[in-house]
Amino acid sequence: MVDSLESLRLAPLTLPPPTPAKAGTESLELLANVLRWMLRSRFIDERLEKLQRQGRIGFHVGALGEEGAILGATAALKADDWLVPCYREFAALLYRGYPLERYLDNVYGNCDDVVQGRQMPDHVTSRALNYLSVSSPVGTQITHATGLAWAAKLKGERRVAAVFFGDGATSSNDFHAALTIAGVHKLPTLFLCRNNHFAISVPTSQQCAATTFAAKGAGYGVLGLKVDGNDVAAVVAAVREARARALAGEGPTLLELDTYRLGGHSTSDDPTRYRSQDEFEAFKAKDPVIRLRQTLVQAGAWSEALEADALAQIKAELSQAVSRAEAKAKPPLSSVFHDVYAEMPWHLRAQWREAEAACTAKDASAAAEEGDQDV
Amino acid sequence: MVDSLESLRLAPLTLPPPTPAKAGTESLELLANVLRWMLRSRFIDERLEKLQRQGRIGFHVGALGEEGAILGATAALKADDWLVPCYREFAALLYRGYPLERYLDNVYGNCDDVVQGRQMPDHVTSRALNYLSVSSPVGTQITHATGLAWAAKLKGERRVAAVFFGDGATSSNDFHAALTIAGVHKLPTLFLCRNNHFAISVPTSQQCAATTFAAKGAGYGVLGLKVDGNDVAAVVAAVREARARALAGEGPTLLELDTYRLGGHSTSDDPTRYRSQDEFEAFKAKDPVIRLRQTLVQAGAWSEALEADALAQIKAELSQAVSRAEAKAKPPLSSVFHDVYAEMPWHLRAQWREAEAACTAKDASAAAEEGDQDV
Amino acid sequence: MSEAVALRQPGGSGGAATAQRRGAEPTGERTLVQAINAALALALEADPNVVVLGEDVAQIGGVFRVTEGLKARFGQDRVIDTPLTETGIIGAAIGMAIAGMKPVAEIQFADFIYPAFDQIVNEAAKYRYRSGGDFHVPLVIRTPYGGGIKGGHYHSQSPEALFIHTPGLKVVVPATPADAHGLLLSAIDDPDPVLFFEPKRIYRAVKGPVPAGAERVPLSEARVARRGRAVTCVAWGAMLYEALAAAAAVADDGIDVEVIDLRTLWPVDITTLRQSVEKTGRLVVVQEAPRACGFAAELISLVCEHAFLHLEAPPQRVTGYDTPFPYTLEHDYLPLADRIAAALRGTARFA
Amino acid sequence: MSEAVALRQPGGSGGAATAQRRGAEPTGERTLVQAINAALALALEADPNVVVLGEDVAQIGGVFRVTEGLKARFGQDRVIDTPLTETGIIGAAIGMAIAGMKPVAEIQFADFIYPAFDQIVNEAAKYRYRSGGDFHVPLVIRTPYGGGIKGGHYHSQSPEALFIHTPGLKVVVPATPADAHGLLLSAIDDPDPVLFFEPKRIYRAVKGPVPAGAERVPLSEARVARRGRAVTCVAWGAMLYEALAAAAAVADDGIDVEVIDLRTLWPVDITTLRQSVEKTGRLVVVQEAPRACGFAAELISLVCEHAFLHLEAPPQRVTGYDTPFPYTLEHDYLPLADRIAAALRGTARFA
Ligand SMILES: Cc1ncc(C[n+]2csc(CCOP(=O)(O)OP(=O)(O)O)c2C)c(N)n1
Ligand SMILES: Cc1ncc(C[n+]2csc(CCOP(=O)(O)OP(=O)(O)O)c2C)c(N)n1
Ligand SMILES: [Mg+2]
Ligand SMILES: [Mg+2]
């Protein structure tokens, strides 16, 4: 098994893309579905960026250029596998079946948001879909994946825990801790490092002096592989292999999915401050959407008509989801006080009453002011 | 340079010991001096363990079996180099010239202790000798060494920072952070991992699944070398090479000094609970004192007379240091309140007065009670 | 004096530790260490999802032998020696808890909890809230805590205030074997993350009866350890015995002190506290940790909010000083009975 | 209301921010961000041992652009982009400081300080003490702090209490550009580790004059931001402006509030605090952080210890709630002017 992975590691990061045949057993149908989701992901990113610029939403952190790594890996997992996100993987959740409107509810932080407007946009979650809660602190989710995998192993469940994180996150405490433990206990964990070449403005050359992030595996007794993250078929194959290894008791795999962030870090970022147009253009040519589309068109599994259809569909769906989410009310004041504990203790009940009183007073004085103006 | 280090890495961990010739330019004189210090270190360990059993000191953490790694590395450094200890390297400090009595003052936590009885025994320090302060939290000193090396580099000083830590400490957050930064910034740091095969009771096999701790270097773009830590000449040579690399701007080196803890973790530990007598005996045969003695005797650079002399000397010195340190008073109450800040703020002055009052009251009531008894 | 005090039993109405004074058979008497060990064994036995993990907890049963024998009995899959990473212990335990297990993680000393601080305060504490209740973290973190064993800065700390300041956590400090037993079982039952601080100074110095069964002591209920009418003295952990000794000492001067053993620090039992202060009008809080921003300050503020008009004297704190914990002079640093007694006298006589 | 308040100037006797009200030329007016940037430039220029390090601080001048232009001016050896490791940033900075440099480390948001918590509380804070003064750590940790920018749980936290509880640290929170400038210079001069929390809600919302020179504002001296006789209102950072707005609002009802801007939280200026409460007899403390074990509790306890007999009403806290910081409803969570005004009225009228 390891041998076939090794060959992927050596696949050069260049065009032309590998033929679908190289992807082994991946069906063209699956790849076409992944492409459809990549297009959807990109459409959503572009739309949300506009909404943010218009001041209609507060923030968005997108996946432009990284759709192949994210959706290829997601497609290689089973629904039962734990999927532990970083903050850039909203498309993975949607791929698993999360309703688009619920995702928009989260972006708007409205009363139907699963997390009740408590977190920033894109910090979404779904227990039903085995998709953990997004956290902002970089890297903290990596040890959680180790624990989820540990539980699966101890309970004898046939599932793995796959965790996404960035190149910057490899410097975090949790990366180190997670690989140390997963290595020693041979836990069924898939460490998916989206190397998008930047931690906000800091390039990989200033993040780590190792030649590859995959090279870190050896220090933990963990198989480390570098995969062309813009080659979707390679991603699917590598993640499937890693998953099979994990379930066979062969332990965790660290997969460096080498890709590139084509957008800013988030809607708050201006990437022209730290990277050249030349670099950007060079990577844009390796866009995973372009590559997969080309491969599938050659194989007769994709067409302009299918693409137009996919785009029309997401456009309609998203318009509706946005207008519905935007129209919804804020979460109620009670949402501030619930879910701190399973049962609300006395001091939170008291503070909730305080907050209600403050709201009532504010409303009253607002009403009074309005009254003044009426006069 | 790397080549010559590579050869050391391949040196098998077996008897007979390498001949002094193999140690390259190491003079027999230096090795004999190191042996003398190893004997002193061991004598001190044995004596302090007895004192602890007798209840005369509270605690000791010793270096039995690891003297070769500790003193070999220390001998390869220059006085100007920063030496950043873990907690097991008291002999390195003494080697640098720290008075034995001052060390015993620290063990007793008396009024002449450099740290005023504020820390546990063996948590000693010396600014004059470029020897940092011992901390109990595992691993925290490793990033400090990175910072010291960074300062040296920025100031253009020709010195390195060498830091000792254990095999267990490679799992700490600070190990990961320190190697990441030192790798990226090519800092003149020597990471000296004393692999003594245990973190208290946890063996290396449960600490990390990598084949060697030296293998961790590659994940940071840092040269990693495994050295037979019980082969003193090899340790001296490896540390000298690493030092030369660092000063030449070639960056940090991670040296795994493979050794074995012959004693308990500390005076609080009973190693028979977690390791077999067989294992212990096997490693005892590789005792660095035995090996270096044999080498030097063969080369005509050591003799029974020299050994007897060395032991007699430390015996006399230590007896005197112990009886003097034991006779000294506790630190004054003021020592609790000084050195929290450079200048004592109002609240600590007030708390100091409180503490004085509490002492006075206690003394008074003790005196009163004695008075009662006299009646 | 203080050494002797640590060996005494709590007095008062709690009942938990009265057996020794009545001369009960030694078989019924257990140390704090034994009580915790027994509770862990009960929990491991009752629920296959319970696991114990930490540094040195399995093979040697922990550096204080609190988990002794558990690996032999329940196997290395359920009593696990981990690598030396507190970040990893807590981070992985959070993952386990999310997956439906009930990890009981040990941090070898409370002083070494900080490498896991981010996981505790940013992750475990907020997981239920930030996932809208989709996920929660039923995690217990046990850790030896407090001074008095000549541990210096790094084997003596009492960091409870840091966790009380963090919404989403519960904080428990038992002082008697029975409470250690019953509270630990409640902590393991609890669906939210609980910090369980074990006062190591009295690990073996205190003995008392422990129920053979799995009776729970509910969280967030304080215990009146001694009834009195003149001053309320609040304490927890090892300092409870100092407070009781001080109460006994000032009783000779006719000062009738009520001693409250909080047991659960957060969420605190405000009712017991308020009722006591309403009765006595005077408050002394004992805390080992450094003074500034410690839990004593919170208790005083709560009393000001809930019972200000009943206060007949300034509420007082007897605490560790705002310095690192010293080694040689630890008995000057700790808020031992002498200092508490002086504060009780001062507070009682204030007019 | 609260948004508008954040744009106003502090009133009172401080003088720092009075220029705008007098209509001074815009050239003299700087934002908090500009004031901090200018202070860093002065420090880098004056002392070759000063270095600035952190994530994204060099190439892009920080995510809030506080360090903008410094790399271009002082070079990449002195203004350094680090890998993504707060442990490493602070651990390495401690090493630098021990070696005689003066690192000014940035943590990108105060919410991300916890991976460095062990280094701050167990190492930097204790280094002088535990080495008997042989070594010390002249380190400044700057970090954007507090809520009000729609940052949710992880871009809004105010963790000052955790550091005040740790002996050996100093904690500073400026509220005006002039104070940010002068206090940062003092922090860099200081031989001990200083946490410098920058209230990001007012990074650009507040403008005021900043001296062109390198005048220091001494640490541990509070500023009376508004004089009054009826109630003492203590605040810091962004909440200062809320306190001032509340004071202005209740002034219409004839309640004359004294507002104290603490500036340095720890060691606190007890004299200014005590004198004010001795005069007013009433105290309201405003704090963004969750209530339990926050700094407000410490201030109330200190006032109980130093001025209890002067208190004519229960000291009150207006704080964030004991929950994680919410996103959509952050203005219900923050202790804004309305809530402060209500507390001021309640306290003033208490009898
Ligand atoms: C502990 C922590 N430090 C700093 C930040 C601020 N921050 C948010 S994202 C980010 C960069 C992350 O880079 P990487 O891991 O490569 O992920 P990417 O955003 O490129 O997907 C930083 C520094 C944070 N969220 N958490
Ligand atoms: C952060 C932290 N966790 C736990 C401990 C308790 N502890 C002290 S020494 C030690 C083992 C250290 O092992 P290693 O790094 O191999 O060093 P050695 O003692 O073998 O020289 C442990 C777990 C500690 N001091 N600090
Ligand atoms: Mg990245
Ligand atoms: Mg070891």
CSV table of N, CA and C and ligand atoms in Angstrom, one decimal, chain B residues 87-88 136-138 166-169 194 196 198-200 261 265, chain C residues 55-56 84 86 108 112 115, ligand 2:
chain,number,residue,atom,x,y,z
B,87,TYR,N,17.3,20.1,34.3
B,87,TYR,CA,17.4,20.2,35.7
B,87,TYR,C,18.4,19.2,36.2
B,88,ARG,N,19.1,18.5,35.3
B,88,ARG,CA,20.0,17.4,35.6
B,88,ARG,C,21.4,17.7,35.5
B,136,SER,N,11.3,24.0,36.4
B,136,SER,CA,10.8,22.6,36.5
B,136,SER,C,9.9,22.3,35.2
B,137,PRO,N,9.1,23.2,34.7
B,137,PRO,CA,8.3,22.8,33.6
B,137,PRO,C,9.2,22.2,32.4
B,138,VAL,N,8.8,21.1,32.0
B,138,VAL,CA,9.6,20.4,31.0
B,138,VAL,C,9.6,21.1,29.6
B,166,GLY,N,15.5,16.5,27.8
B,166,GLY,CA,15.4,15.1,27.8
B,166,GLY,C,14.6,14.5,26.6
B,167,ASP,N,14.6,13.2,26.5
B,167,ASP,CA,13.8,12.6,25.4
B,167,ASP,C,12.3,13.0,25.6
B,168,GLY,N,11.8,13.0,26.8
B,168,GLY,CA,10.4,13.4,27.0
B,168,GLY,C,10.1,14.8,26.5
B,169,ALA,N,11.1,15.7,26.7
B,169,ALA,CA,10.9,17.1,26.4
B,169,ALA,C,10.7,17.3,24.9
B,194,ARG,N,19.3,14.8,25.7
B,194,ARG,CA,19.8,13.6,26.5
B,194,ARG,C,18.8,12.6,26.4
B,196,ASN,N,17.8,9.6,27.7
B,196,ASN,CA,18.1,8.7,28.8
B,196,ASN,C,17.1,7.5,28.9
B,198,PHE,N,13.9,7.4,29.3
B,198,PHE,CA,12.7,7.5,30.1
B,198,PHE,C,12.3,8.9,30.4
B,199,ALA,N,11.0,9.1,30.4
B,199,ALA,CA,10.4,10.4,31.0
B,199,ALA,C,9.7,9.9,32.2
B,200,ILE,N,10.4,10.1,33.4
B,200,ILE,CA,10.0,9.4,34.6
B,200,ILE,C,9.8,7.9,34.3
B,261,ARG,N,19.6,6.5,31.9
B,261,ARG,CA,19.5,6.9,33.3
B,261,ARG,C,19.7,5.7,34.2
B,265,HIS,N,14.4,8.6,38.5
B,265,HIS,CA,14.2,9.9,37.9
B,265,HIS,C,14.7,11.0,38.8
C,55,GLU,N,0.4,11.5,32.0
C,55,GLU,CA,1.8,11.1,32.1
C,55,GLU,C,2.0,10.2,33.4
C,56,ASP,N,2.6,9.0,33.2
C,56,ASP,CA,2.9,8.1,34.3
C,56,ASP,C,1.7,7.6,35.0
C,84,LEU,N,4.8,13.2,26.8
C,84,LEU,CA,4.9,14.3,27.7
C,84,LEU,C,4.3,15.6,27.0
C,86,GLU,N,1.0,18.0,27.6
C,86,GLU,CA,-0.3,18.4,28.2
C,86,GLU,C,-1.2,18.9,27.1
C,108,GLN,N,0.0,16.2,35.7
C,108,GLN,CA,0.8,15.7,36.8
C,108,GLN,C,0.9,16.6,38.0
C,112,PHE,N,1.6,22.5,35.8
C,112,PHE,CA,2.0,22.1,34.4
C,112,PHE,C,0.7,22.1,33.5
C,115,PRO,N,0.6,24.4,29.5
C,115,PRO,CA,0.7,24.1,28.1
C,115,PRO,C,-0.7,23.6,27.5
E,2,LIG,C1,5.2,20.5,31.5
E,2,LIG,C2,5.6,19.5,32.5
E,2,LIG,N1,4.9,18.3,32.5
E,2,LIG,C3,5.2,17.4,33.4
E,2,LIG,C4,6.2,17.5,34.3
E,2,LIG,C5,6.6,16.4,35.3
E,2,LIG,N2,7.8,15.8,34.9
E,2,LIG,C6,9.0,16.2,35.5
E,2,LIG,S1,10.3,15.5,34.7
E,2,LIG,C7,9.3,14.6,33.7
E,2,LIG,C8,10.0,13.7,32.7
E,2,LIG,C9,10.9,14.4,31.8
E,2,LIG,O1,11.5,13.4,31.0
E,2,LIG,P1,12.7,13.8,30.0
E,2,LIG,O2,12.4,15.0,29.3
E,2,LIG,O3,13.1,12.6,29.3
E,2,LIG,O4,13.9,14.2,31.0
E,2,LIG,P2,14.7,13.3,32.0
E,2,LIG,O5,14.1,13.6,33.4
E,2,LIG,O6,14.6,11.9,31.6
E,2,LIG,O7,16.1,13.8,32.0
E,2,LIG,C10,8.0,14.9,33.9
E,2,LIG,C11,6.9,14.3,33.2
E,2,LIG,C12,6.9,18.7,34.2
E,2,LIG,N3,7.9,19.0,35.0
E,2,LIG,N4,6.6,19.7,33.3
